[in-house]
mmCIF file with all atom_site columns, C-alpha atoms in Angstrom:
data_model
loop_
_atom_site.group_PDB
_atom_site.id
_atom_site.type_symbol
_atom_site.label_atom_id
_atom_site.label_alt_id
_atom_site.label_comp_id
_atom_site.label_asym_id
_atom_site.label_entity_id
_atom_site.label_seq_id
_atom_site.pdbx_PDB_ins_code
_atom_site.Cartn_x
_atom_site.Cartn_y
_atom_site.Cartn_z
_atom_site.occupancy
_atom_site.B_iso_or_equiv
_atom_site.pdbx_formal_charge
_atom_site.auth_seq_id
_atom_site.auth_comp_id
_atom_site.auth_asym_id
_atom_site.auth_atom_id
_atom_site.pdbx_PDB_model_num
ATOM 1   C CA . UNK A 1 1   ? 12.870  -42.373 50.696 1.00 0.00 ? 389 UNK A CA 1
ATOM 2   C CA . UNK A 1 2   ? 10.086  -45.078 49.587 1.00 0.00 ? 390 UNK A CA 1
ATOM 3   C CA . UNK A 1 3   ? 10.161  -45.191 45.989 1.00 0.00 ? 391 UNK A CA 1
ATOM 4   C CA . UNK A 1 4   ? 6.947   -45.146 43.396 1.00 0.00 ? 392 UNK A CA 1
ATOM 5   C CA . UNK A 1 5   ? 6.458   -46.735 40.189 1.00 0.00 ? 393 UNK A CA 1
ATOM 6   C CA . UNK A 1 6   ? 4.378   -45.059 37.323 1.00 0.00 ? 394 UNK A CA 1
ATOM 7   C CA . UNK A 1 7   ? 4.070   -46.173 33.619 1.00 0.00 ? 395 UNK A CA 1
ATOM 8   C CA . UNK A 1 8   ? 5.985   -43.731 31.432 1.00 0.00 ? 396 UNK A CA 1
ATOM 9   C CA . UNK A 1 9   ? 3.235   -42.857 29.438 1.00 0.00 ? 397 UNK A CA 1
ATOM 10  C CA . UNK A 1 10  ? -0.340  -42.912 28.843 1.00 0.00 ? 398 UNK A CA 1
ATOM 11  C CA . UNK A 1 11  ? -3.004  -41.918 26.244 1.00 0.00 ? 399 UNK A CA 1
ATOM 12  C CA . UNK A 1 12  ? -6.671  -40.871 26.753 1.00 0.00 ? 400 UNK A CA 1
ATOM 13  C CA . UNK A 1 13  ? -9.556  -39.620 24.625 1.00 0.00 ? 401 UNK A CA 1
ATOM 14  C CA . UNK A 1 14  ? -11.097 -35.970 25.222 1.00 0.00 ? 402 UNK A CA 1
ATOM 15  C CA . UNK A 1 15  ? -13.662 -36.193 27.790 1.00 0.00 ? 403 UNK A CA 1
ATOM 16  C CA . UNK A 1 16  ? -13.143 -39.734 28.938 1.00 0.00 ? 404 UNK A CA 1
ATOM 17  C CA . UNK A 1 17  ? -12.334 -40.848 32.330 1.00 0.00 ? 405 UNK A CA 1
ATOM 18  C CA . UNK A 1 18  ? -8.396  -41.285 33.019 1.00 0.00 ? 406 UNK A CA 1
ATOM 19  C CA . UNK A 1 19  ? -6.998  -43.736 35.594 1.00 0.00 ? 407 UNK A CA 1
ATOM 20  C CA . UNK A 1 20  ? -3.265  -43.068 36.412 1.00 0.00 ? 408 UNK A CA 1
ATOM 21  C CA . UNK A 1 21  ? -1.717  -46.039 38.651 1.00 0.00 ? 409 UNK A CA 1
ATOM 22  C CA . UNK A 1 22  ? 1.038   -45.611 41.260 1.00 0.00 ? 410 UNK A CA 1
ATOM 23  C CA . UNK A 1 23  ? 2.674   -48.240 42.876 1.00 0.00 ? 411 UNK A CA 1
ATOM 24  C CA . UNK A 1 24  ? 4.269   -47.856 46.281 1.00 0.00 ? 412 UNK A CA 1
ATOM 25  C CA . UNK A 1 25  ? 4.982   -51.226 47.723 1.00 0.00 ? 413 UNK A CA 1
ATOM 26  C CA . UNK A 1 26  ? 7.577   -50.062 50.298 1.00 0.00 ? 414 UNK A CA 1
ATOM 27  C CA . UNK A 1 27  ? 5.400   -47.126 51.652 1.00 0.00 ? 415 UNK A CA 1
ATOM 28  C CA . UNK A 1 28  ? 5.790   -46.972 55.235 1.00 0.00 ? 416 UNK A CA 1
ATOM 29  C CA . UNK A 1 29  ? 2.700   -46.119 57.853 1.00 0.00 ? 417 UNK A CA 1
ATOM 30  C CA . UNK A 1 30  ? 3.439   -42.037 57.801 1.00 0.00 ? 418 UNK A CA 1
ATOM 31  C CA . UNK A 1 31  ? 3.847   -41.683 54.159 1.00 0.00 ? 419 UNK A CA 1
ATOM 32  C CA . UNK A 1 32  ? 1.258   -39.337 52.461 1.00 0.00 ? 420 UNK A CA 1
ATOM 33  C CA . UNK A 1 33  ? 0.922   -40.153 48.682 1.00 0.00 ? 421 UNK A CA 1
ATOM 34  C CA . UNK A 1 34  ? 1.019   -36.741 46.757 1.00 0.00 ? 422 UNK A CA 1
ATOM 35  C CA . UNK A 1 35  ? 0.230   -36.384 42.980 1.00 0.00 ? 423 UNK A CA 1
ATOM 36  C CA . UNK A 1 36  ? 1.292   -33.046 41.193 1.00 0.00 ? 424 UNK A CA 1
ATOM 37  C CA . UNK A 1 37  ? 1.420   -32.757 37.769 1.00 0.00 ? 425 UNK A CA 1
ATOM 38  C CA . UNK A 1 38  ? 3.781   -30.644 35.509 1.00 0.00 ? 426 UNK A CA 1
ATOM 39  C CA . UNK A 1 39  ? 1.969   -28.880 31.836 1.00 0.00 ? 427 UNK A CA 1
ATOM 40  C CA . UNK A 1 40  ? 4.637   -27.743 29.504 1.00 0.00 ? 428 UNK A CA 1
ATOM 41  C CA . UNK A 1 41  ? 6.857   -25.217 30.027 1.00 0.00 ? 429 UNK A CA 1
ATOM 42  C CA . UNK A 1 42  ? 5.301   -24.676 33.767 1.00 0.00 ? 430 UNK A CA 1
ATOM 43  C CA . UNK A 1 43  ? 6.480   -25.604 37.179 1.00 0.00 ? 431 UNK A CA 1
ATOM 44  C CA . UNK A 1 44  ? 4.546   -28.561 38.805 1.00 0.00 ? 432 UNK A CA 1
ATOM 45  C CA . UNK A 1 45  ? 1.217   -27.912 40.449 1.00 0.00 ? 433 UNK A CA 1
ATOM 46  C CA . UNK A 1 46  ? -0.397  -30.055 43.043 1.00 0.00 ? 434 UNK A CA 1
ATOM 47  C CA . UNK A 1 47  ? -3.255  -32.067 42.188 1.00 0.00 ? 435 UNK A CA 1
ATOM 48  C CA . UNK A 1 48  ? -4.532  -33.984 45.426 1.00 0.00 ? 436 UNK A CA 1
ATOM 49  C CA . UNK A 1 49  ? -2.645  -35.814 48.225 1.00 0.00 ? 437 UNK A CA 1
ATOM 50  C CA . UNK A 1 50  ? -4.032  -38.645 50.718 1.00 0.00 ? 438 UNK A CA 1
ATOM 51  C CA . UNK A 1 51  ? -3.107  -40.867 53.631 1.00 0.00 ? 439 UNK A CA 1
ATOM 52  C CA . UNK A 1 52  ? -5.467  -43.726 53.887 1.00 0.00 ? 440 UNK A CA 1
ATOM 53  C CA . UNK A 1 53  ? -8.952  -42.905 52.617 1.00 0.00 ? 441 UNK A CA 1
ATOM 54  C CA . UNK A 1 54  ? -9.962  -42.035 49.197 1.00 0.00 ? 442 UNK A CA 1
ATOM 55  C CA . UNK A 1 55  ? -10.203 -38.476 48.550 1.00 0.00 ? 443 UNK A CA 1
ATOM 56  C CA . UNK A 1 56  ? -11.887 -36.315 45.934 1.00 0.00 ? 444 UNK A CA 1
ATOM 57  C CA . UNK A 1 57  ? -11.517 -32.511 45.008 1.00 0.00 ? 445 UNK A CA 1
ATOM 58  C CA . UNK A 1 58  ? -12.356 -30.197 41.943 1.00 0.00 ? 446 UNK A CA 1
ATOM 59  C CA . UNK A 1 59  ? -9.388  -31.499 40.289 1.00 0.00 ? 447 UNK A CA 1
ATOM 60  C CA . UNK A 1 60  ? -9.567  -35.271 40.512 1.00 0.00 ? 448 UNK A CA 1
ATOM 61  C CA . UNK A 1 61  ? -9.997  -38.330 42.942 1.00 0.00 ? 449 UNK A CA 1
ATOM 62  C CA . UNK A 1 62  ? -7.233  -40.424 44.501 1.00 0.00 ? 450 UNK A CA 1
ATOM 63  C CA . UNK A 1 63  ? -8.328  -44.233 45.157 1.00 0.00 ? 451 UNK A CA 1
ATOM 64  C CA . UNK A 1 64  ? -5.808  -45.543 47.665 1.00 0.00 ? 452 UNK A CA 1
ATOM 65  C CA . UNK A 1 65  ? -5.471  -49.602 47.899 1.00 0.00 ? 453 UNK A CA 1
ATOM 66  C CA . UNK A 1 66  ? -6.648  -50.726 51.422 1.00 0.00 ? 454 UNK A CA 1
ATOM 67  C CA . UNK A 1 67  ? -2.803  -52.188 51.735 1.00 0.00 ? 455 UNK A CA 1
ATOM 68  C CA . UNK A 1 68  ? -1.931  -48.362 50.705 1.00 0.00 ? 456 UNK A CA 1
ATOM 69  C CA . UNK A 1 69  ? 0.901   -50.392 48.185 1.00 0.00 ? 457 UNK A CA 1
ATOM 70  C CA . UNK A 1 70  ? -0.583  -48.548 45.282 1.00 0.00 ? 458 UNK A CA 1
ATOM 71  C CA . UNK A 1 71  ? -2.744  -45.738 44.283 1.00 0.00 ? 459 UNK A CA 1
ATOM 72  C CA . UNK A 1 72  ? -4.699  -44.486 41.588 1.00 0.00 ? 460 UNK A CA 1
ATOM 73  C CA . UNK A 1 73  ? -5.186  -40.712 40.282 1.00 0.00 ? 461 UNK A CA 1
ATOM 74  C CA . UNK A 1 74  ? -8.500  -40.475 38.453 1.00 0.00 ? 462 UNK A CA 1
ATOM 75  C CA . UNK A 1 75  ? -9.536  -37.807 36.384 1.00 0.00 ? 463 UNK A CA 1
ATOM 76  C CA . UNK A 1 76  ? -13.162 -37.941 35.625 1.00 0.00 ? 464 UNK A CA 1
ATOM 77  C CA . UNK A 1 77  ? -13.283 -36.359 32.223 1.00 0.00 ? 465 UNK A CA 1
ATOM 78  C CA . UNK A 1 78  ? -10.031 -35.636 30.561 1.00 0.00 ? 466 UNK A CA 1
ATOM 79  C CA . UNK A 1 79  ? -9.383  -32.248 28.535 1.00 0.00 ? 467 UNK A CA 1
ATOM 80  C CA . UNK A 1 80  ? -6.667  -31.008 26.388 1.00 0.00 ? 468 UNK A CA 1
ATOM 81  C CA . UNK A 1 81  ? -5.568  -29.061 29.278 1.00 0.00 ? 469 UNK A CA 1
ATOM 82  C CA . UNK A 1 82  ? -4.869  -32.057 31.229 1.00 0.00 ? 470 UNK A CA 1
ATOM 83  C CA . UNK A 1 83  ? -2.208  -33.001 29.027 1.00 0.00 ? 471 UNK A CA 1
ATOM 84  C CA . UNK A 1 84  ? 1.031   -33.224 31.313 1.00 0.00 ? 472 UNK A CA 1
ATOM 85  C CA . UNK A 1 85  ? 3.275   -35.387 33.320 1.00 0.00 ? 473 UNK A CA 1
ATOM 86  C CA . UNK A 1 86  ? 1.905   -36.717 36.368 1.00 0.00 ? 474 UNK A CA 1
ATOM 87  C CA . UNK A 1 87  ? 4.048   -37.354 39.501 1.00 0.00 ? 475 UNK A CA 1
ATOM 88  C CA . UNK A 1 88  ? 3.199   -39.768 42.560 1.00 0.00 ? 476 UNK A CA 1
ATOM 89  C CA . UNK A 1 89  ? 5.453   -38.797 45.542 1.00 0.00 ? 477 UNK A CA 1
ATOM 90  C CA . UNK A 1 90  ? 5.664   -40.266 48.749 1.00 0.00 ? 478 UNK A CA 1
ATOM 91  C CA . UNK A 1 91  ? 6.629   -37.988 51.861 1.00 0.00 ? 479 UNK A CA 1
ATOM 92  C CA . UNK A 1 92  ? 6.476   -38.526 55.418 1.00 0.00 ? 480 UNK A CA 1
ATOM 93  C CA . UNK A 1 93  ? 4.173   -36.493 57.518 1.00 0.00 ? 481 UNK A CA 1
ATOM 94  C CA . UNK A 1 94  ? 6.638   -34.291 58.741 1.00 0.00 ? 482 UNK A CA 1
ATOM 95  C CA . UNK A 1 95  ? 8.485   -34.353 55.547 1.00 0.00 ? 483 UNK A CA 1
ATOM 96  C CA . UNK A 1 96  ? 8.844   -31.815 53.164 1.00 0.00 ? 484 UNK A CA 1
ATOM 97  C CA . UNK A 1 97  ? 11.767  -33.438 50.682 1.00 0.00 ? 485 UNK A CA 1
ATOM 98  C CA . UNK A 1 98  ? 9.603   -34.249 47.692 1.00 0.00 ? 486 UNK A CA 1
ATOM 99  C CA . UNK A 1 99  ? 11.341  -36.874 45.657 1.00 0.00 ? 487 UNK A CA 1
ATOM 100 C CA . UNK A 1 100 ? 10.066  -36.531 42.018 1.00 0.00 ? 488 UNK A CA 1
ATOM 101 C CA . UNK A 1 101 ? 10.466  -39.729 39.678 1.00 0.00 ? 489 UNK A CA 1
ATOM 102 C CA . UNK A 1 102 ? 10.125  -39.628 35.908 1.00 0.00 ? 490 UNK A CA 1
ATOM 103 C CA . UNK A 1 103 ? 6.315   -39.473 36.086 1.00 0.00 ? 491 UNK A CA 1
ATOM 104 C CA . UNK A 1 104 ? 3.728   -40.455 33.708 1.00 0.00 ? 492 UNK A CA 1
ATOM 105 C CA . UNK A 1 105 ? 3.113   -38.364 30.545 1.00 0.00 ? 493 UNK A CA 1
ATOM 106 C CA . UNK A 1 106 ? -0.426  -38.335 29.792 1.00 0.00 ? 494 UNK A CA 1
ATOM 107 C CA . UNK A 1 107 ? -1.480  -37.471 26.016 1.00 0.00 ? 495 UNK A CA 1
ATOM 108 C CA . UNK A 1 108 ? -5.159  -36.530 25.629 1.00 0.00 ? 496 UNK A CA 1
ATOM 109 C CA . UNK A 1 109 ? -6.264  -36.764 22.269 1.00 0.00 ? 497 UNK A CA 1
ATOM 110 C CA . UNK A 1 110 ? -9.338  -34.603 20.809 1.00 0.00 ? 498 UNK A CA 1
ATOM 111 C CA . UNK B 2 1   ? -1.542  -12.049 41.968 1.00 0.00 ? 208 UNK B CA 1
ATOM 112 C CA . UNK B 2 2   ? 1.543   -14.318 40.930 1.00 0.00 ? 209 UNK B CA 1
ATOM 113 C CA . UNK B 2 3   ? 2.167   -16.730 44.296 1.00 0.00 ? 210 UNK B CA 1
ATOM 114 C CA . UNK B 2 4   ? 5.642   -17.609 43.404 1.00 0.00 ? 211 UNK B CA 1
ATOM 115 C CA . UNK B 2 5   ? 7.418   -15.873 41.235 1.00 0.00 ? 212 UNK B CA 1
ATOM 116 C CA . UNK B 2 6   ? 11.287  -16.167 39.628 1.00 0.00 ? 213 UNK B CA 1
ATOM 117 C CA . UNK B 2 7   ? 13.496  -13.606 37.826 1.00 0.00 ? 214 UNK B CA 1
ATOM 118 C CA . UNK B 2 8   ? 14.997  -14.045 35.334 1.00 0.00 ? 215 UNK B CA 1
ATOM 119 C CA . UNK B 2 9   ? 12.607  -16.238 33.360 1.00 0.00 ? 216 UNK B CA 1
ATOM 120 C CA . UNK B 2 10  ? 15.834  -17.152 30.868 1.00 0.00 ? 217 UNK B CA 1
ATOM 121 C CA . UNK B 2 11  ? 19.294  -16.866 31.581 1.00 0.00 ? 218 UNK B CA 1
ATOM 122 C CA . UNK B 2 12  ? 22.296  -17.301 29.111 1.00 0.00 ? 219 UNK B CA 1
ATOM 123 C CA . UNK B 2 13  ? 25.821  -17.026 30.225 1.00 0.00 ? 220 UNK B CA 1
ATOM 124 C CA . UNK B 2 14  ? 28.884  -18.230 29.921 1.00 0.00 ? 221 UNK B CA 1
ATOM 125 C CA . UNK B 2 15  ? 31.083  -20.695 31.706 1.00 0.00 ? 222 UNK B CA 1
ATOM 126 C CA . UNK B 2 16  ? 33.126  -19.342 34.611 1.00 0.00 ? 223 UNK B CA 1
ATOM 127 C CA . UNK B 2 17  ? 30.601  -16.500 35.440 1.00 0.00 ? 224 UNK B CA 1
ATOM 128 C CA . UNK B 2 18  ? 28.479  -16.008 38.649 1.00 0.00 ? 225 UNK B CA 1
ATOM 129 C CA . UNK B 2 19  ? 24.874  -15.617 38.168 1.00 0.00 ? 226 UNK B CA 1
ATOM 130 C CA . UNK B 2 20  ? 21.821  -15.194 40.633 1.00 0.00 ? 227 UNK B CA 1
ATOM 131 C CA . UNK B 2 21  ? 18.168  -16.228 40.219 1.00 0.00 ? 228 UNK B CA 1
ATOM 132 C CA . UNK B 2 22  ? 15.585  -14.569 42.456 1.00 0.00 ? 229 UNK B CA 1
ATOM 133 C CA . UNK B 2 23  ? 12.551  -16.001 44.040 1.00 0.00 ? 230 UNK B CA 1
ATOM 134 C CA . UNK B 2 24  ? 9.745   -14.274 45.748 1.00 0.00 ? 231 UNK B CA 1
ATOM 135 C CA . UNK B 2 25  ? 6.554   -15.583 47.147 1.00 0.00 ? 232 UNK B CA 1
ATOM 136 C CA . UNK B 2 26  ? 3.415   -13.487 48.499 1.00 0.00 ? 233 UNK B CA 1
ATOM 137 C CA . UNK B 2 27  ? 1.673   -16.361 49.981 1.00 0.00 ? 234 UNK B CA 1
ATOM 138 C CA . UNK B 2 28  ? 3.044   -15.988 53.636 1.00 0.00 ? 235 UNK B CA 1
ATOM 139 C CA . UNK B 2 29  ? 4.688   -19.421 53.832 1.00 0.00 ? 236 UNK B CA 1
ATOM 140 C CA . UNK B 2 30  ? 7.384   -20.080 56.103 1.00 0.00 ? 237 UNK B CA 1
ATOM 141 C CA . UNK B 2 31  ? 9.193   -22.752 54.024 1.00 0.00 ? 238 UNK B CA 1
ATOM 142 C CA . UNK B 2 32  ? 10.770  -22.392 50.675 1.00 0.00 ? 239 UNK B CA 1
ATOM 143 C CA . UNK B 2 33  ? 12.841  -24.583 48.072 1.00 0.00 ? 240 UNK B CA 1
ATOM 144 C CA . UNK B 2 34  ? 14.846  -24.680 45.358 1.00 0.00 ? 241 UNK B CA 1
ATOM 145 C CA . UNK B 2 35  ? 14.355  -27.415 42.736 1.00 0.00 ? 242 UNK B CA 1
ATOM 146 C CA . UNK B 2 36  ? 16.596  -28.535 39.596 1.00 0.00 ? 243 UNK B CA 1
ATOM 147 C CA . UNK B 2 37  ? 15.203  -29.955 36.353 1.00 0.00 ? 244 UNK B CA 1
ATOM 148 C CA . UNK B 2 38  ? 17.839  -31.444 34.196 1.00 0.00 ? 245 UNK B CA 1
ATOM 149 C CA . UNK B 2 39  ? 17.521  -32.306 30.493 1.00 0.00 ? 246 UNK B CA 1
ATOM 150 C CA . UNK B 2 40  ? 15.999  -35.673 31.444 1.00 0.00 ? 247 UNK B CA 1
ATOM 151 C CA . UNK B 2 41  ? 13.295  -34.017 33.049 1.00 0.00 ? 248 UNK B CA 1
ATOM 152 C CA . UNK B 2 42  ? 14.174  -35.147 36.612 1.00 0.00 ? 249 UNK B CA 1
ATOM 153 C CA . UNK B 2 43  ? 13.032  -32.766 39.333 1.00 0.00 ? 250 UNK B CA 1
ATOM 154 C CA . UNK B 2 44  ? 15.559  -32.930 42.128 1.00 0.00 ? 251 UNK B CA 1
ATOM 155 C CA . UNK B 2 45  ? 15.579  -30.859 45.265 1.00 0.00 ? 252 UNK B CA 1
ATOM 156 C CA . UNK B 2 46  ? 18.653  -28.819 46.211 1.00 0.00 ? 253 UNK B CA 1
ATOM 157 C CA . UNK B 2 47  ? 17.832  -26.554 49.318 1.00 0.00 ? 254 UNK B CA 1
ATOM 158 C CA . UNK B 2 48  ? 14.955  -26.211 51.552 1.00 0.00 ? 255 UNK B CA 1
ATOM 159 C CA . UNK B 2 49  ? 14.679  -23.346 53.897 1.00 0.00 ? 256 UNK B CA 1
ATOM 160 C CA . UNK B 2 50  ? 12.465  -22.636 56.997 1.00 0.00 ? 257 UNK B CA 1
ATOM 161 C CA . UNK B 2 51  ? 11.838  -19.061 58.309 1.00 0.00 ? 258 UNK B CA 1
ATOM 162 C CA . UNK B 2 52  ? 15.308  -18.349 56.608 1.00 0.00 ? 259 UNK B CA 1
ATOM 163 C CA . UNK B 2 53  ? 17.038  -20.948 57.980 1.00 0.00 ? 260 UNK B CA 1
ATOM 164 C CA . UNK B 2 54  ? 18.526  -23.964 55.787 1.00 0.00 ? 261 UNK B CA 1
ATOM 165 C CA . UNK B 2 55  ? 16.627  -27.477 56.594 1.00 0.00 ? 262 UNK B CA 1
ATOM 166 C CA . UNK B 2 56  ? 17.662  -29.380 53.605 1.00 0.00 ? 263 UNK B CA 1
ATOM 167 C CA . UNK B 2 57  ? 20.850  -29.500 51.668 1.00 0.00 ? 264 UNK B CA 1
ATOM 168 C CA . UNK B 2 58  ? 21.091  -32.128 49.208 1.00 0.00 ? 265 UNK B CA 1
ATOM 169 C CA . UNK B 2 59  ? 24.287  -33.042 47.225 1.00 0.00 ? 266 UNK B CA 1
ATOM 170 C CA . UNK B 2 60  ? 24.647  -29.860 45.792 1.00 0.00 ? 267 UNK B CA 1
ATOM 171 C CA . UNK B 2 61  ? 28.227  -28.353 44.927 1.00 0.00 ? 268 UNK B CA 1
ATOM 172 C CA . UNK B 2 62  ? 29.538  -25.410 47.204 1.00 0.00 ? 269 UNK B CA 1
ATOM 173 C CA . UNK B 2 63  ? 29.331  -23.250 44.125 1.00 0.00 ? 270 UNK B CA 1
ATOM 174 C CA . UNK B 2 64  ? 25.556  -22.986 44.554 1.00 0.00 ? 271 UNK B CA 1
ATOM 175 C CA . UNK B 2 65  ? 24.701  -20.876 47.645 1.00 0.00 ? 272 UNK B CA 1
ATOM 176 C CA . UNK B 2 66  ? 21.005  -20.236 48.728 1.00 0.00 ? 273 UNK B CA 1
ATOM 177 C CA . UNK B 2 67  ? 20.336  -16.595 50.112 1.00 0.00 ? 274 UNK B CA 1
ATOM 178 C CA . UNK B 2 68  ? 17.031  -15.844 52.380 1.00 0.00 ? 275 UNK B CA 1
ATOM 179 C CA . UNK B 2 69  ? 16.802  -12.406 53.335 1.00 0.00 ? 276 UNK B CA 1
ATOM 180 C CA . UNK B 2 70  ? 13.506  -12.780 54.653 1.00 0.00 ? 277 UNK B CA 1
ATOM 181 C CA . UNK B 2 71  ? 10.815  -15.247 54.744 1.00 0.00 ? 278 UNK B CA 1
ATOM 182 C CA . UNK B 2 72  ? 9.281   -14.130 51.545 1.00 0.00 ? 279 UNK B CA 1
ATOM 183 C CA . UNK B 2 73  ? 12.479  -14.546 49.528 1.00 0.00 ? 280 UNK B CA 1
ATOM 184 C CA . UNK B 2 74  ? 14.885  -17.491 48.661 1.00 0.00 ? 281 UNK B CA 1
ATOM 185 C CA . UNK B 2 75  ? 17.515  -16.278 46.049 1.00 0.00 ? 282 UNK B CA 1
ATOM 186 C CA . UNK B 2 76  ? 19.974  -18.854 44.276 1.00 0.00 ? 283 UNK B CA 1
ATOM 187 C CA . UNK B 2 77  ? 23.470  -17.541 43.655 1.00 0.00 ? 284 UNK B CA 1
ATOM 188 C CA . UNK B 2 78  ? 25.942  -19.928 41.782 1.00 0.00 ? 285 UNK B CA 1
ATOM 189 C CA . UNK B 2 79  ? 29.491  -19.140 41.161 1.00 0.00 ? 286 UNK B CA 1
ATOM 190 C CA . UNK B 2 80  ? 31.907  -20.345 38.421 1.00 0.00 ? 287 UNK B CA 1
ATOM 191 C CA . UNK B 2 81  ? 29.098  -21.699 36.027 1.00 0.00 ? 288 UNK B CA 1
ATOM 192 C CA . UNK B 2 82  ? 29.816  -25.207 34.467 1.00 0.00 ? 289 UNK B CA 1
ATOM 193 C CA . UNK B 2 83  ? 28.084  -26.590 31.172 1.00 0.00 ? 290 UNK B CA 1
ATOM 194 C CA . UNK B 2 84  ? 26.362  -29.269 33.674 1.00 0.00 ? 291 UNK B CA 1
ATOM 195 C CA . UNK B 2 85  ? 24.581  -26.516 35.393 1.00 0.00 ? 292 UNK B CA 1
ATOM 196 C CA . UNK B 2 86  ? 22.174  -25.852 32.392 1.00 0.00 ? 293 UNK B CA 1
ATOM 197 C CA . UNK B 2 87  ? 19.057  -26.714 33.739 1.00 0.00 ? 294 UNK B CA 1
ATOM 198 C CA . UNK B 2 88  ? 15.369  -25.365 34.446 1.00 0.00 ? 295 UNK B CA 1
ATOM 199 C CA . UNK B 2 89  ? 15.416  -24.184 38.367 1.00 0.00 ? 296 UNK B CA 1
ATOM 200 C CA . UNK B 2 90  ? 12.073  -24.132 40.287 1.00 0.00 ? 297 UNK B CA 1
ATOM 201 C CA . UNK B 2 91  ? 11.562  -22.002 43.558 1.00 0.00 ? 298 UNK B CA 1
ATOM 202 C CA . UNK B 2 92  ? 8.737   -23.373 45.590 1.00 0.00 ? 299 UNK B CA 1
ATOM 203 C CA . UNK B 2 93  ? 7.163   -22.644 48.920 1.00 0.00 ? 300 UNK B CA 1
ATOM 204 C CA . UNK B 2 94  ? 4.637   -24.159 51.087 1.00 0.00 ? 301 UNK B CA 1
ATOM 205 C CA . UNK B 2 95  ? 2.893   -23.319 54.186 1.00 0.00 ? 302 UNK B CA 1
ATOM 206 C CA . UNK B 2 96  ? 3.758   -23.699 58.029 1.00 0.00 ? 303 UNK B CA 1
ATOM 207 C CA . UNK B 2 97  ? 2.612   -26.427 60.298 1.00 0.00 ? 304 UNK B CA 1
ATOM 208 C CA . UNK B 2 98  ? 3.111   -29.875 61.135 1.00 0.00 ? 305 UNK B CA 1
ATOM 209 C CA . UNK B 2 99  ? 1.667   -32.619 58.813 1.00 0.00 ? 306 UNK B CA 1
ATOM 210 C CA . UNK B 2 100 ? 0.792   -32.480 55.035 1.00 0.00 ? 307 UNK B CA 1
ATOM 211 C CA . UNK B 2 101 ? 2.638   -29.974 53.183 1.00 0.00 ? 308 UNK B CA 1
ATOM 212 C CA . UNK B 2 102 ? 1.319   -28.447 49.629 1.00 0.00 ? 309 UNK B CA 1
ATOM 213 C CA . UNK B 2 103 ? 4.116   -26.925 47.656 1.00 0.00 ? 310 UNK B CA 1
ATOM 214 C CA . UNK B 2 104 ? 3.549   -24.133 45.182 1.00 0.00 ? 311 UNK B CA 1
ATOM 215 C CA . UNK B 2 105 ? 5.679   -23.547 42.199 1.00 0.00 ? 312 UNK B CA 1
ATOM 216 C CA . UNK B 2 106 ? 7.223   -20.749 40.674 1.00 0.00 ? 313 UNK B CA 1
ATOM 217 C CA . UNK B 2 107 ? 7.314   -20.679 36.836 1.00 0.00 ? 314 UNK B CA 1
ATOM 218 C CA . UNK B 2 108 ? 10.782  -21.859 36.496 1.00 0.00 ? 315 UNK B CA 1
ATOM 219 C CA . UNK B 2 109 ? 14.226  -20.162 35.261 1.00 0.00 ? 316 UNK B CA 1
ATOM 220 C CA . UNK B 2 110 ? 16.018  -21.701 32.154 1.00 0.00 ? 317 UNK B CA 1
ATOM 221 C CA . UNK B 2 111 ? 19.801  -21.467 32.588 1.00 0.00 ? 318 UNK B CA 1
ATOM 222 C CA . UNK B 2 112 ? 21.865  -22.184 29.750 1.00 0.00 ? 319 UNK B CA 1
ATOM 223 C CA . UNK B 2 113 ? 25.433  -22.005 30.142 1.00 0.00 ? 320 UNK B CA 1
ATOM 224 C CA . UNK B 2 114 ? 27.642  -21.710 26.969 1.00 0.00 ? 321 UNK B CA 1
#
């Protein structure tokens, strides 16, 4: 399985944008890029996914590098509720076997 | 309206006992999973079932046996519990079809083996 690398932790101020990076230099052509987050004492929840093009949804935006070797999850205005561990995961288009790394622990300061 | 539910939420038991964790999803999904999150917070997939058939069985001791009575349920039975089994166990499900799968996770079951 292709690996991802994320910073261990990041900090943001409330109502400011947050850019969470993910490196995946060994990504294959069929790998989707998924982002999940895990709030304290909860199960992971889906944030966004993409293949090649940048993606937007109500929660976040996903910016994918042209060579697909890195991506950035963008939270446009961080709230206290966004404090969580964010996971960047690669999975082939037929795959269901998510491999979660340690993720990035995001702290949001009031 | 709970999409993926697990029972119990907490489970404290002694070494050597046998216990089960139940999972139910009301989303009409075909695929269900069990994940284990250990004390270091790493989430690892254990099993995946599609339409009641085992698809993925990662390197998990034989003491762990998933059972899927129907598409909406995937229970996890653990025999002869060991201290190292202490963890949070998450059930998840995903919709049918080819391509991308969004997984929906339950709230987790914290298992403590003493």
